[in-house]
Coordinates of C-alpha atoms in Angstrom, one line a residue:
Chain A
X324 CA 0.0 0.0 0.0
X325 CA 1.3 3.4 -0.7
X326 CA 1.3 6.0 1.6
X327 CA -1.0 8.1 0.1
X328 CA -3.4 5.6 0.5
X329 CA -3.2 5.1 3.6
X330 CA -4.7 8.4 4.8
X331 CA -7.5 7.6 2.5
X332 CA -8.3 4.4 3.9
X333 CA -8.8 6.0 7.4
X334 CA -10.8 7.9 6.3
X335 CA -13.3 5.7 4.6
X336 CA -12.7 3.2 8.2
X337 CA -13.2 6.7 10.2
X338 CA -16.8 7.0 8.7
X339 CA -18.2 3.6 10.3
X340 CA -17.7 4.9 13.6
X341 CA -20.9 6.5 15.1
X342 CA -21.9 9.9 15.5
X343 CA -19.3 11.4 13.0
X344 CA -16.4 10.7 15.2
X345 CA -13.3 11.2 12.9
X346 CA -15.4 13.4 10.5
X347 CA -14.4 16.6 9.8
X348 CA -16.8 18.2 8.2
X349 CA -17.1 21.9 6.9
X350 CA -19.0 23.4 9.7
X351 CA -17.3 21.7 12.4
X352 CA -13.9 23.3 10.8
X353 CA -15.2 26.7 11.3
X354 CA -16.0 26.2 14.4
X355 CA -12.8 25.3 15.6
X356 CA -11.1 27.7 13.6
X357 CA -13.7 30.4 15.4
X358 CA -13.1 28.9 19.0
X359 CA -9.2 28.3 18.2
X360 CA -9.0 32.2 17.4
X361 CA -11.3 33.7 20.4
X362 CA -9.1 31.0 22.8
X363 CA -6.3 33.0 21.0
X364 CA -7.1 36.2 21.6
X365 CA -7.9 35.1 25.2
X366 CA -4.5 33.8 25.8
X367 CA -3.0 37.0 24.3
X368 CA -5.0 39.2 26.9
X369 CA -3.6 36.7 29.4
X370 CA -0.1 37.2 28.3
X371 CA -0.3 40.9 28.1
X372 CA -1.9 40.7 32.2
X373 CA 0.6 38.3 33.5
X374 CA 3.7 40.6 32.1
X375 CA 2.1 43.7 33.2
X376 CA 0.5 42.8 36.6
X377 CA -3.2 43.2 36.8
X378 CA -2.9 47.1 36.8
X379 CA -4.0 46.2 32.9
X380 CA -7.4 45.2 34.1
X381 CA -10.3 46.8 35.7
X382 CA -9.8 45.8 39.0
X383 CA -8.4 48.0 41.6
X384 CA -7.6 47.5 45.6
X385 CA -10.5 48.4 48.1
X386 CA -11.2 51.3 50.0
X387 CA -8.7 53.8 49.1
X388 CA -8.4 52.7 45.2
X389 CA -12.4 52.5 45.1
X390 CA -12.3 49.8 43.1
X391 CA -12.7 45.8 43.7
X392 CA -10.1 43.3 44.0
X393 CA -12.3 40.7 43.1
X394 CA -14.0 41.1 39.5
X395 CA -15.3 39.4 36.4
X396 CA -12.5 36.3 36.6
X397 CA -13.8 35.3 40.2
X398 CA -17.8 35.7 39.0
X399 CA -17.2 33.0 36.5
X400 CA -15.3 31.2 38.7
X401 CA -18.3 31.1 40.8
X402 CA -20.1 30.5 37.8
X403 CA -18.1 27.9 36.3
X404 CA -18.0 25.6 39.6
X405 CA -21.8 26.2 39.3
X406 CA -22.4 24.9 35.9
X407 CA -20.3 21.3 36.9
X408 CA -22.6 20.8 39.8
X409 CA -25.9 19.8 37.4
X410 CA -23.7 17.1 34.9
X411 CA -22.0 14.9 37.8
X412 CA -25.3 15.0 39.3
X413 CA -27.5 14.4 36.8
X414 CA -25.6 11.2 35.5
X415 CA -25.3 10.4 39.3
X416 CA -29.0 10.1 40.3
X417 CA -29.3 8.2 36.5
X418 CA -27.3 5.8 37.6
X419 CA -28.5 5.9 41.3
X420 CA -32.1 5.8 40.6
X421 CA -31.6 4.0 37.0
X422 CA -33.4 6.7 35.2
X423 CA -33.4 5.4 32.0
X424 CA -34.7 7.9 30.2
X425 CA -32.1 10.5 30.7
X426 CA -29.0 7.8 30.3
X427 CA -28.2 9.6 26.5
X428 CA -27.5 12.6 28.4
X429 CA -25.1 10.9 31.3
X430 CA -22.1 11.5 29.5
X431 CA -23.0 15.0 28.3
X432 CA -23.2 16.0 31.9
X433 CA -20.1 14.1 33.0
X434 CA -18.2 15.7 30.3
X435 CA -19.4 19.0 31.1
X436 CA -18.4 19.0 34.3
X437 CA -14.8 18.1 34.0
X438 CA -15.1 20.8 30.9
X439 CA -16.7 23.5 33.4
X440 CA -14.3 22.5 36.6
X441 CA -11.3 23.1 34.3
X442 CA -12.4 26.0 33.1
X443 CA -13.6 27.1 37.2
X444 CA -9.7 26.4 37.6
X445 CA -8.4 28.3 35.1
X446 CA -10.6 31.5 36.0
X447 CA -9.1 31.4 39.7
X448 CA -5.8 30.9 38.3
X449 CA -6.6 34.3 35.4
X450 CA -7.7 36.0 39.2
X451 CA -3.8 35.9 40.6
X452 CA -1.3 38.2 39.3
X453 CA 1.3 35.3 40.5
X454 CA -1.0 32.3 40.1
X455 CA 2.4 29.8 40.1
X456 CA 2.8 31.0 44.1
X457 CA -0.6 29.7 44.8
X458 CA -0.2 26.4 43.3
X459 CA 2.5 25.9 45.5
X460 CA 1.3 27.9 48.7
X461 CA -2.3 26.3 48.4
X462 CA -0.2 22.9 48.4
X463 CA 2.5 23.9 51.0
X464 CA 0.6 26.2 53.1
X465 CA -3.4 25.5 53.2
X466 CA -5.2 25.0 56.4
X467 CA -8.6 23.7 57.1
X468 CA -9.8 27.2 59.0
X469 CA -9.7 28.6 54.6
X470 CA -12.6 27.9 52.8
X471 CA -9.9 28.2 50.2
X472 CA -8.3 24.6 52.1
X473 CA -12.1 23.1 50.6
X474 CA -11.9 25.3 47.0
X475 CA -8.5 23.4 46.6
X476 CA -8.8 20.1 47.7
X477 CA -12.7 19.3 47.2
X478 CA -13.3 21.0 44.2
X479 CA -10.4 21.9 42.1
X480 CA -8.8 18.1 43.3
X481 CA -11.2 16.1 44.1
X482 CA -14.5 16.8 42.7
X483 CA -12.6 17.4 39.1
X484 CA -10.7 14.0 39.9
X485 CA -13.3 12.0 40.8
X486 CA -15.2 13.4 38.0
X487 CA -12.5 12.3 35.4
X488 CA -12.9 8.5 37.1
X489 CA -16.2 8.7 36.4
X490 CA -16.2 9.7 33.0
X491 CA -13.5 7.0 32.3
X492 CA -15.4 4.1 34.4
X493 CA -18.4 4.7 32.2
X494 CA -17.3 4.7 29.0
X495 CA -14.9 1.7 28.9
X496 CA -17.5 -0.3 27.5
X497 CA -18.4 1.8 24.6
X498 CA -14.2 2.5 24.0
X499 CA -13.9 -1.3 23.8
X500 CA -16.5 -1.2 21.3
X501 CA -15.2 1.0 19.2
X502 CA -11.6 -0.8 19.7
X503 CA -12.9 -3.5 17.7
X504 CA -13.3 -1.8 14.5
X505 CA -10.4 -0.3 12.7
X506 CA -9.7 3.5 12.6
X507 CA -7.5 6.1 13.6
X508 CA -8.3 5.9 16.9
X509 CA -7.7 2.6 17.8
X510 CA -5.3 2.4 19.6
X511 CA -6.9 5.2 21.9
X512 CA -9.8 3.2 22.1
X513 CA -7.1 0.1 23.0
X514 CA -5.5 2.2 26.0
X515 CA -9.1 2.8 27.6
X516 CA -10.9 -0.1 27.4
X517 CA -7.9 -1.3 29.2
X518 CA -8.9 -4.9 28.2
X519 CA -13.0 -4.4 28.9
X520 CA -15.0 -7.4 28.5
X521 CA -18.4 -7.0 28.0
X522 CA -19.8 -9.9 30.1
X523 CA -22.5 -10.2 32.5
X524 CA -20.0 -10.0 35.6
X525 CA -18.1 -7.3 34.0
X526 CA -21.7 -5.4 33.3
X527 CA -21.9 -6.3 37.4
X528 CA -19.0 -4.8 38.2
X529 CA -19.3 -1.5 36.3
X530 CA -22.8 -1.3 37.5
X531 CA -21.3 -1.9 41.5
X532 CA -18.4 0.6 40.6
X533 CA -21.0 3.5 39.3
X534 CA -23.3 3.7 41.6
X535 CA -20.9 3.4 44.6
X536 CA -19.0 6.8 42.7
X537 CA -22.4 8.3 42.5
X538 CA -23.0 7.9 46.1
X539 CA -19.8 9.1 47.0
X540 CA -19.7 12.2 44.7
X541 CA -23.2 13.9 45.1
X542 CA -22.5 14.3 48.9
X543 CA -18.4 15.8 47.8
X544 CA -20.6 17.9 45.2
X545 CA -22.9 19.2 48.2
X546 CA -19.5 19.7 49.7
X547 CA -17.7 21.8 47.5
X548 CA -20.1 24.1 46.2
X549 CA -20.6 24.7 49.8
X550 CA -17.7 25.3 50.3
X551 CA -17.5 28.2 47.2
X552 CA -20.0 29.6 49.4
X553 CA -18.7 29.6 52.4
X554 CA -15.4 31.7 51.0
X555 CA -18.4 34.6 50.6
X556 CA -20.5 33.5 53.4
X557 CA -18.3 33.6 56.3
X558 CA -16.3 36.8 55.7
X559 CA -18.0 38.6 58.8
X560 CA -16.8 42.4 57.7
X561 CA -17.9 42.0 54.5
X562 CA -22.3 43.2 54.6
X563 CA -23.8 41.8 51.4
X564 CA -21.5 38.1 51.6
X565 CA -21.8 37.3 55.1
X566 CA -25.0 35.1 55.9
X567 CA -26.4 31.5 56.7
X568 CA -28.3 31.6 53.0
X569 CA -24.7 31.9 50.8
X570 CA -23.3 27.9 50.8
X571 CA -27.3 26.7 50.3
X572 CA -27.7 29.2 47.5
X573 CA -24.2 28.6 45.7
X574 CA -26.1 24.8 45.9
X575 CA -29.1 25.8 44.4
X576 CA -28.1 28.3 42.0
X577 CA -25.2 26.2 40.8
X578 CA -27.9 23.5 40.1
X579 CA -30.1 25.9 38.2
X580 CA -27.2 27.0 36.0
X581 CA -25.8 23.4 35.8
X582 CA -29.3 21.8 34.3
X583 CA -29.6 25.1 32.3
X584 CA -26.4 24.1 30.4
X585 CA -26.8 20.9 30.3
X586 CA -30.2 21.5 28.6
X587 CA -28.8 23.5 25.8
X588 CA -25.5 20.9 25.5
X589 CA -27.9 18.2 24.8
X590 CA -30.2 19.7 22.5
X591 CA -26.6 21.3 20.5
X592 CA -25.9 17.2 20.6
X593 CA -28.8 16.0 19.4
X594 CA -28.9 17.9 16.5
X595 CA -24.8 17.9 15.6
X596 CA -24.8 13.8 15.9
X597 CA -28.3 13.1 14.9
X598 CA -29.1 11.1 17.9
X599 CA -32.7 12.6 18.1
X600 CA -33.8 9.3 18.3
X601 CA -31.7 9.1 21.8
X602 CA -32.4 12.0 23.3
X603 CA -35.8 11.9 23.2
X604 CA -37.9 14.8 24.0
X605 CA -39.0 13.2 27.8
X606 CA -35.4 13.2 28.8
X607 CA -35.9 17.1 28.3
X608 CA -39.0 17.3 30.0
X609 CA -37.2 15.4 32.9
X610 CA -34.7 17.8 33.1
X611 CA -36.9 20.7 32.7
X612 CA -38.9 19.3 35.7
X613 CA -35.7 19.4 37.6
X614 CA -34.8 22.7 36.8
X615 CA -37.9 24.2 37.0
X616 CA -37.7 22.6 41.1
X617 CA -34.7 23.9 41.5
X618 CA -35.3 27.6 39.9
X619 CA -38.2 28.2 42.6
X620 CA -36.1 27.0 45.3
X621 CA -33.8 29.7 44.3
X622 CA -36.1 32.1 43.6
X623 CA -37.4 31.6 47.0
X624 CA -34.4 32.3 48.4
X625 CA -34.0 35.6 46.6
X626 CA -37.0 37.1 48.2
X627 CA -36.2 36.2 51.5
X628 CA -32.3 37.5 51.2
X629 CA -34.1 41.2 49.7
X630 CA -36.8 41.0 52.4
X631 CA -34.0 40.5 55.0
X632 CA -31.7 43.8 53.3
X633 CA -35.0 45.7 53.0
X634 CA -36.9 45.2 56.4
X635 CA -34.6 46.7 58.9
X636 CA -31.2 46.5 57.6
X637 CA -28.4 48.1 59.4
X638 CA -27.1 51.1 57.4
X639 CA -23.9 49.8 54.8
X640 CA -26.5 46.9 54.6
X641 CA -29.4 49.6 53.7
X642 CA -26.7 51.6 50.7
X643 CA -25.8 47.8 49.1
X644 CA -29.5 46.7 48.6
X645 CA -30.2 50.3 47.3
X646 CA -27.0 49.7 44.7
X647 CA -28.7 46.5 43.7
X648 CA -32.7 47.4 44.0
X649 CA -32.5 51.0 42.6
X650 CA -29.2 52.4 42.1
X651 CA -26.2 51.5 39.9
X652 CA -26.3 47.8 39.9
X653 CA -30.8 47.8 39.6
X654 CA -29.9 46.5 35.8
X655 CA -28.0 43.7 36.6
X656 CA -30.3 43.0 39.2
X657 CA -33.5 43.3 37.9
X658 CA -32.1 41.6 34.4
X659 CA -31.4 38.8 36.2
X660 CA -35.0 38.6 38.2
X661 CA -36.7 38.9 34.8
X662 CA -34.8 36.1 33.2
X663 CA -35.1 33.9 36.2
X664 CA -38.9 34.6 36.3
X665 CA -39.3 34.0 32.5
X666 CA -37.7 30.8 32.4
X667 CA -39.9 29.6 35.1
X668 CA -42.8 31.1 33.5
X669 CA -41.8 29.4 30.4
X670 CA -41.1 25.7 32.1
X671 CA -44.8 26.3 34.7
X672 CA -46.5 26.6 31.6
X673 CA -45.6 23.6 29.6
X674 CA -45.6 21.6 33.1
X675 CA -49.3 22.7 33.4
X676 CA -50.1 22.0 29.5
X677 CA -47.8 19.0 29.4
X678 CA -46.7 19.5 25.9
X679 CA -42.8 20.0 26.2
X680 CA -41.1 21.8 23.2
X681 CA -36.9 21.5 23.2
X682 CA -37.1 24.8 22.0
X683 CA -38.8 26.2 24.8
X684 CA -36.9 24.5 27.5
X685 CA -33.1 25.4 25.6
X686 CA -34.7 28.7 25.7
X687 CA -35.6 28.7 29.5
X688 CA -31.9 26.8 30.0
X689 CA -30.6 30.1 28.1
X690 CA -32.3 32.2 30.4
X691 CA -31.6 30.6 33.9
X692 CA -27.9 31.0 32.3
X693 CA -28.0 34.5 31.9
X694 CA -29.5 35.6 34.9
X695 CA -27.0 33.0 37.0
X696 CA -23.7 35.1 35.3
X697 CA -25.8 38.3 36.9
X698 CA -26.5 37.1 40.3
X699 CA -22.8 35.8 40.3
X700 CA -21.6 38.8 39.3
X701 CA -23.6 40.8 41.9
X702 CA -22.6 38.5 44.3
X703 CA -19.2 39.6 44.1
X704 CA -19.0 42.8 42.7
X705 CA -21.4 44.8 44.8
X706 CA -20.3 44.2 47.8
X707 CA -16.8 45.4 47.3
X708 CA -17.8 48.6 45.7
X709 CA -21.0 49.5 47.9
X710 CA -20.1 48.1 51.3
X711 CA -17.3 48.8 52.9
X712 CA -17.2 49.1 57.1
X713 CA -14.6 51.9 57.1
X714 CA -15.5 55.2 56.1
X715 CA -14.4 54.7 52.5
X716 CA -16.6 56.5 49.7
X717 CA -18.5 54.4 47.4
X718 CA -16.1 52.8 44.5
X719 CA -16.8 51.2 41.5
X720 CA -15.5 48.5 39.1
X721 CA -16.4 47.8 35.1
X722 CA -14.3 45.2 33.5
X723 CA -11.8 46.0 30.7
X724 CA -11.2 44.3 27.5
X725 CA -8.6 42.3 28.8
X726 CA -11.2 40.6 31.3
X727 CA -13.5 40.0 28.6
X728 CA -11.3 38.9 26.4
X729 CA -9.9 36.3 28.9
X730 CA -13.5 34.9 29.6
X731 CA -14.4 34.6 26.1
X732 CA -11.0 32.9 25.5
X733 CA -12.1 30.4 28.4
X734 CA -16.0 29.9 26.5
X735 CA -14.2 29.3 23.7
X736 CA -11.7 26.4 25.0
X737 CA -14.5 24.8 26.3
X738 CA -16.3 24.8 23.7
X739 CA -12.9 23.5 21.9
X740 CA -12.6 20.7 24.5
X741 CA -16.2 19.7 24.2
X742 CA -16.4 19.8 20.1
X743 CA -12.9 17.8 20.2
X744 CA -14.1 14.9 22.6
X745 CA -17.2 14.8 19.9
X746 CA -15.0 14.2 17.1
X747 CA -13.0 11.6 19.1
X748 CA -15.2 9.6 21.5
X749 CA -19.1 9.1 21.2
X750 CA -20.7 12.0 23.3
X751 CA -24.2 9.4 23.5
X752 CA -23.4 6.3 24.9
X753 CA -23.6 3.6 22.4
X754 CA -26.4 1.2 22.0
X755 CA -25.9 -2.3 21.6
X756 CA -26.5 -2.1 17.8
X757 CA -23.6 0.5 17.7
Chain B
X1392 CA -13.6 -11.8 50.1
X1393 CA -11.7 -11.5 46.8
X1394 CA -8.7 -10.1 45.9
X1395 CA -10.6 -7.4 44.2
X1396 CA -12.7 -6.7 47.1
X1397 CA -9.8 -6.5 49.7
X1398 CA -7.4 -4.1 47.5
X1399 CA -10.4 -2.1 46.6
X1400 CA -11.2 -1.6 50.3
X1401 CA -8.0 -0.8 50.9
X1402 CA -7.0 2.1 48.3
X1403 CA -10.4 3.8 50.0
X1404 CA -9.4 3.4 53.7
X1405 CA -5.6 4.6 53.1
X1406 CA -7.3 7.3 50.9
X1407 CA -9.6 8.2 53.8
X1408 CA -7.4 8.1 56.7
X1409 CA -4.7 10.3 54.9
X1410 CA -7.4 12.5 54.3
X1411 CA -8.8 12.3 58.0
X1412 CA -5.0 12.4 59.0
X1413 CA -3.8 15.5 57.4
X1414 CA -6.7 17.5 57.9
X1415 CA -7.3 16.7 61.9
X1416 CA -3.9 16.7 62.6
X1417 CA -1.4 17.9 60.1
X1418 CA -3.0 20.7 58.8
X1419 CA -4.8 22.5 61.4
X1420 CA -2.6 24.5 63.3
X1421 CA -2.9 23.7 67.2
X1422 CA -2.1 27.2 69.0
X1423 CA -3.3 30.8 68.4
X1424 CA -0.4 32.3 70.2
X1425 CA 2.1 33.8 67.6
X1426 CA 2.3 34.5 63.9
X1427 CA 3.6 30.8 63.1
X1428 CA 0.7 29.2 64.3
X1429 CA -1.2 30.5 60.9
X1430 CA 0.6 27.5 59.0
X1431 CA -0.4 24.0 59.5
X1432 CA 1.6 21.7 61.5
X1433 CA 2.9 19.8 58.6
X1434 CA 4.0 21.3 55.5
X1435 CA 2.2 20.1 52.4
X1436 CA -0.6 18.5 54.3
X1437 CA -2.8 19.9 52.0
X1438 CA -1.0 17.9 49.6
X1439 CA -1.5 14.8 51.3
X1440 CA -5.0 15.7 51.6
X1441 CA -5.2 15.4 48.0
X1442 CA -3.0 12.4 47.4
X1443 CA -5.9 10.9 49.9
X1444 CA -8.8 11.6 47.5
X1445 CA -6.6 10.4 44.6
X1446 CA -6.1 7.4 46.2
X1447 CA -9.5 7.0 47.0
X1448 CA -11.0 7.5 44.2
X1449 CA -8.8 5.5 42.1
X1450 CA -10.0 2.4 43.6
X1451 CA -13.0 2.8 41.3
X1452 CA -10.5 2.1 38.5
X1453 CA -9.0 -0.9 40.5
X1454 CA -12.5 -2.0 40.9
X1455 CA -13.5 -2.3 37.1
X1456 CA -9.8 -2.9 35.6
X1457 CA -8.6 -5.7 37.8
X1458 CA -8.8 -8.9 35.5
X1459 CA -9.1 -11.3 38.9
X1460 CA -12.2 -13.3 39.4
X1461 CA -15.3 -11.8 41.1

């Protein structure tokens, strides 16, 4: 055989796998060209802020440089963390409860978590001016009486690690599928499988393995996004962060934005692999019904935190909830309040007609999205700029290109790692006909 | 009990008492009376708090891998 024609002969073996693993086709080019240059440009701004300090961004110290320390990077953090809290724990009550409608989706979620802690981690890191001395401080130096200590070792380490063995654990099977058939991926597929057997004891095993990972990760989960909270929550001098309601609504609202990505991952899946016939239009009703719980759980807790800064608040408390209610932050605020009320309007009513459109619930997963960056951001932000103890005037903090850019450049390699692992590995697990 | 079983069992416990071990003991400091009481008692026992979950964790893989008999 020549060598020319060996590329061709990939090829043509490439197209027998499922879901257009291997296939490269014109749109999916473009889109990697288009996240490849945005994750570019990110990694430029980057550059430019780690050889200039962070001076080149918006943020600014406290108090006497009226600005905040803490800005856009740390909002997604927040937000990032939140978004891997719905995919472990979707496929984790799947498996648990053996919901088999929603098994197409299991490995969506489990790869969007690992995608979304990652990308949690690299925000955190984009936050440091010196990120390198953290690594090894964090390592060397962490004690339990940080919430950082839990930030570190529950969810950067272990939730992300334990998410990666889960991942792998579930898809041996379909990797030793896939080994048996030649293409350019192979020998990939060889390495994972790791010698995988499909037999009734092995099936036994995997089963035993799962569901023992699921128990042990929702309550690590629970955990961790606590303990995201609790780095707001218990930071006593600090009106606007410190409060009982903070680790239970990171929880809540982590799930809401979690579910609402998931949602709109799935349906982008279904329609890029043509696996419509998988993820059937109940598995998005099931998640809707999920969301739609946890979105009045959180809304729930949003009145009673503004009836608590409204009632009788003391007085920095009384200038922060007037930043968000009706002064310079009302925008964020009240955009956020609207989307969160529209996408439950939009999920009550198809719950009350029963007729559940995927357009309608990606649309109310859009929504729940956008006003979960909001209430992360205002989380953060407002509290910095509006409510300070000392007798500092009021400050103020709008993120610079160099913010967005980074952000954007972190979307975008997400969106990279997740449209890779597509082209590589089946995103649906495999049937048995597969 | 089967190899599988025992080494499984195992990985978790050593993965759970280093992570019970370096967070009770190693890592919280034990006085409040000077500056160096801010760092844990051990060096890099946050470390070994993660090695802990590694461990743990990785059992799963042991679990399903291991070619032995069930």
């Amino acid at each position: 055989m020549t060598t020319e024609a060996m590329p061709q002969r990939e090829h043509t073996q490439d197209a027998a796998l499922p879901q257009g693993i291997g296939r490269l086709t014109p749109g999916w080019i473009v889109f990697f060209a288009a996240m490849a240059a945005v994750t570019a440009i990110g990694m430029y701004a980057y550059f430019l802020q780690v050889t200039n300090g962070l001076i080149v961004t918006g943020m600014r110290g406290l108090g006497t440089m009226l600005g905040a320390t803490w800005g856009l990077y740390v909002a997604y953090y927040v937000y990032f963390i939140g978004v891997s809290f719905a995919g472990i724990t979707v496929a984790a009550l799947i498996r648990i409860f053996r919901i088999t409608k929603l098994e197409p989706v299991a490995r969506i979620g489990e790869l969007l978590t690992v995608v979304s802690l990652i990308l949690g981690a690299l925000a955190i890191m984009a936050d440091l001016e010196k990120p390198w001395r953290a690594v090894v401080n964090l390592i060397q130096y962490g004690r339990p009486q940080s919430p950082f200590f839990g930030t570190f070792t529950m969810v950067i380490a272990g939730y992300l690690f334990a998410s990666l063995i889960y991942l792998y654990v579930t898809s041996r099977r379909d990797a030793a599928i896939l080994a048996e058939q030649p293409s350019r991926f192979q020998k990939l597929y060889r390495i994972l499988a790791a010698g995988y057997e499909d037999t009734p004891s092995q099936r036994i095993i995997d089963r035993r393995a799962t569901f023992w990972l699921a128990l042990a990760i929702i309550p690590l989960l629970v955990i961790a996004h606590s303990t995201v909270g609790f780095v707001f929550g218990l930071q006593v001098g600090r009106p606007g962060w410190f409060g009982a309601l903070q680790a239970p609504g990171f929880v809540v609202l982590a799930g809401v934005s979690g579910i609402g990505n998931l949602i709109m991952l799935a349906a982008i899946v279904r329609w890029a692999t043509n696996t419509r016939d998988r993820i059937t239009v109940d598995a998005f009703a099931w998640l809707a019904k999920l969301l739609l719980g946890l979105l009045i759980t959180y809304l729930y807790f949003t009145v009673v935190e503004v009836l608590t800064v409204t009632y009788q608040a003391g007085e920095v408390e009384r200038t922060l909830s007037d930043a968000l209610l009706t002064g310079t932050y009302a925008w964020i605020f009240w955009g956020a309040i609207v989307s969160l009320i529209s996408a439950a309007v939009l999920l009550i009513w198809q719950a009350v007609t029963r007729k559940w459109s995927i357009g309608l619930i990606f649309a109310a997963g859009a929504l729940v999205n956008v006003g979960a960056v909001a209430k992360r951001y205002l989380i953060v932000v407002p509290s910095q700029t509006h409510a300070q103890l000392l007798p500092y005037p009021t400050g103020s903090y709008t993120p610079n290109w160099i913010e967005w850019a980074v952000v954007l450049g972190l979307f975008a390699l997400g969106a990279l790692m997740i449209g890779v692992f597509m082209k590589v590995f089946p995103i649906v697990p495999l049937e048995e006909a597969e | 009990m089967n190899t599988r079983t025992i080494v499984t069992t195992l990985m978790v416990l050593v993965g759970l008492g280093l992570m019970v071990v370096s967070y009770v003991f190693l890592a919280t400091p034990t006085c409040n009376t000077s500056i160096a009481c801010s760092n844990p008692v051990m060096p890099f026992s946050a470390g070994i708090f993660v090695v802990g979950i590694l461990i743990a964790f990785t059992s799963a893989i042991f679990y399903t891998v291991y070619k032995g008999s069930e």
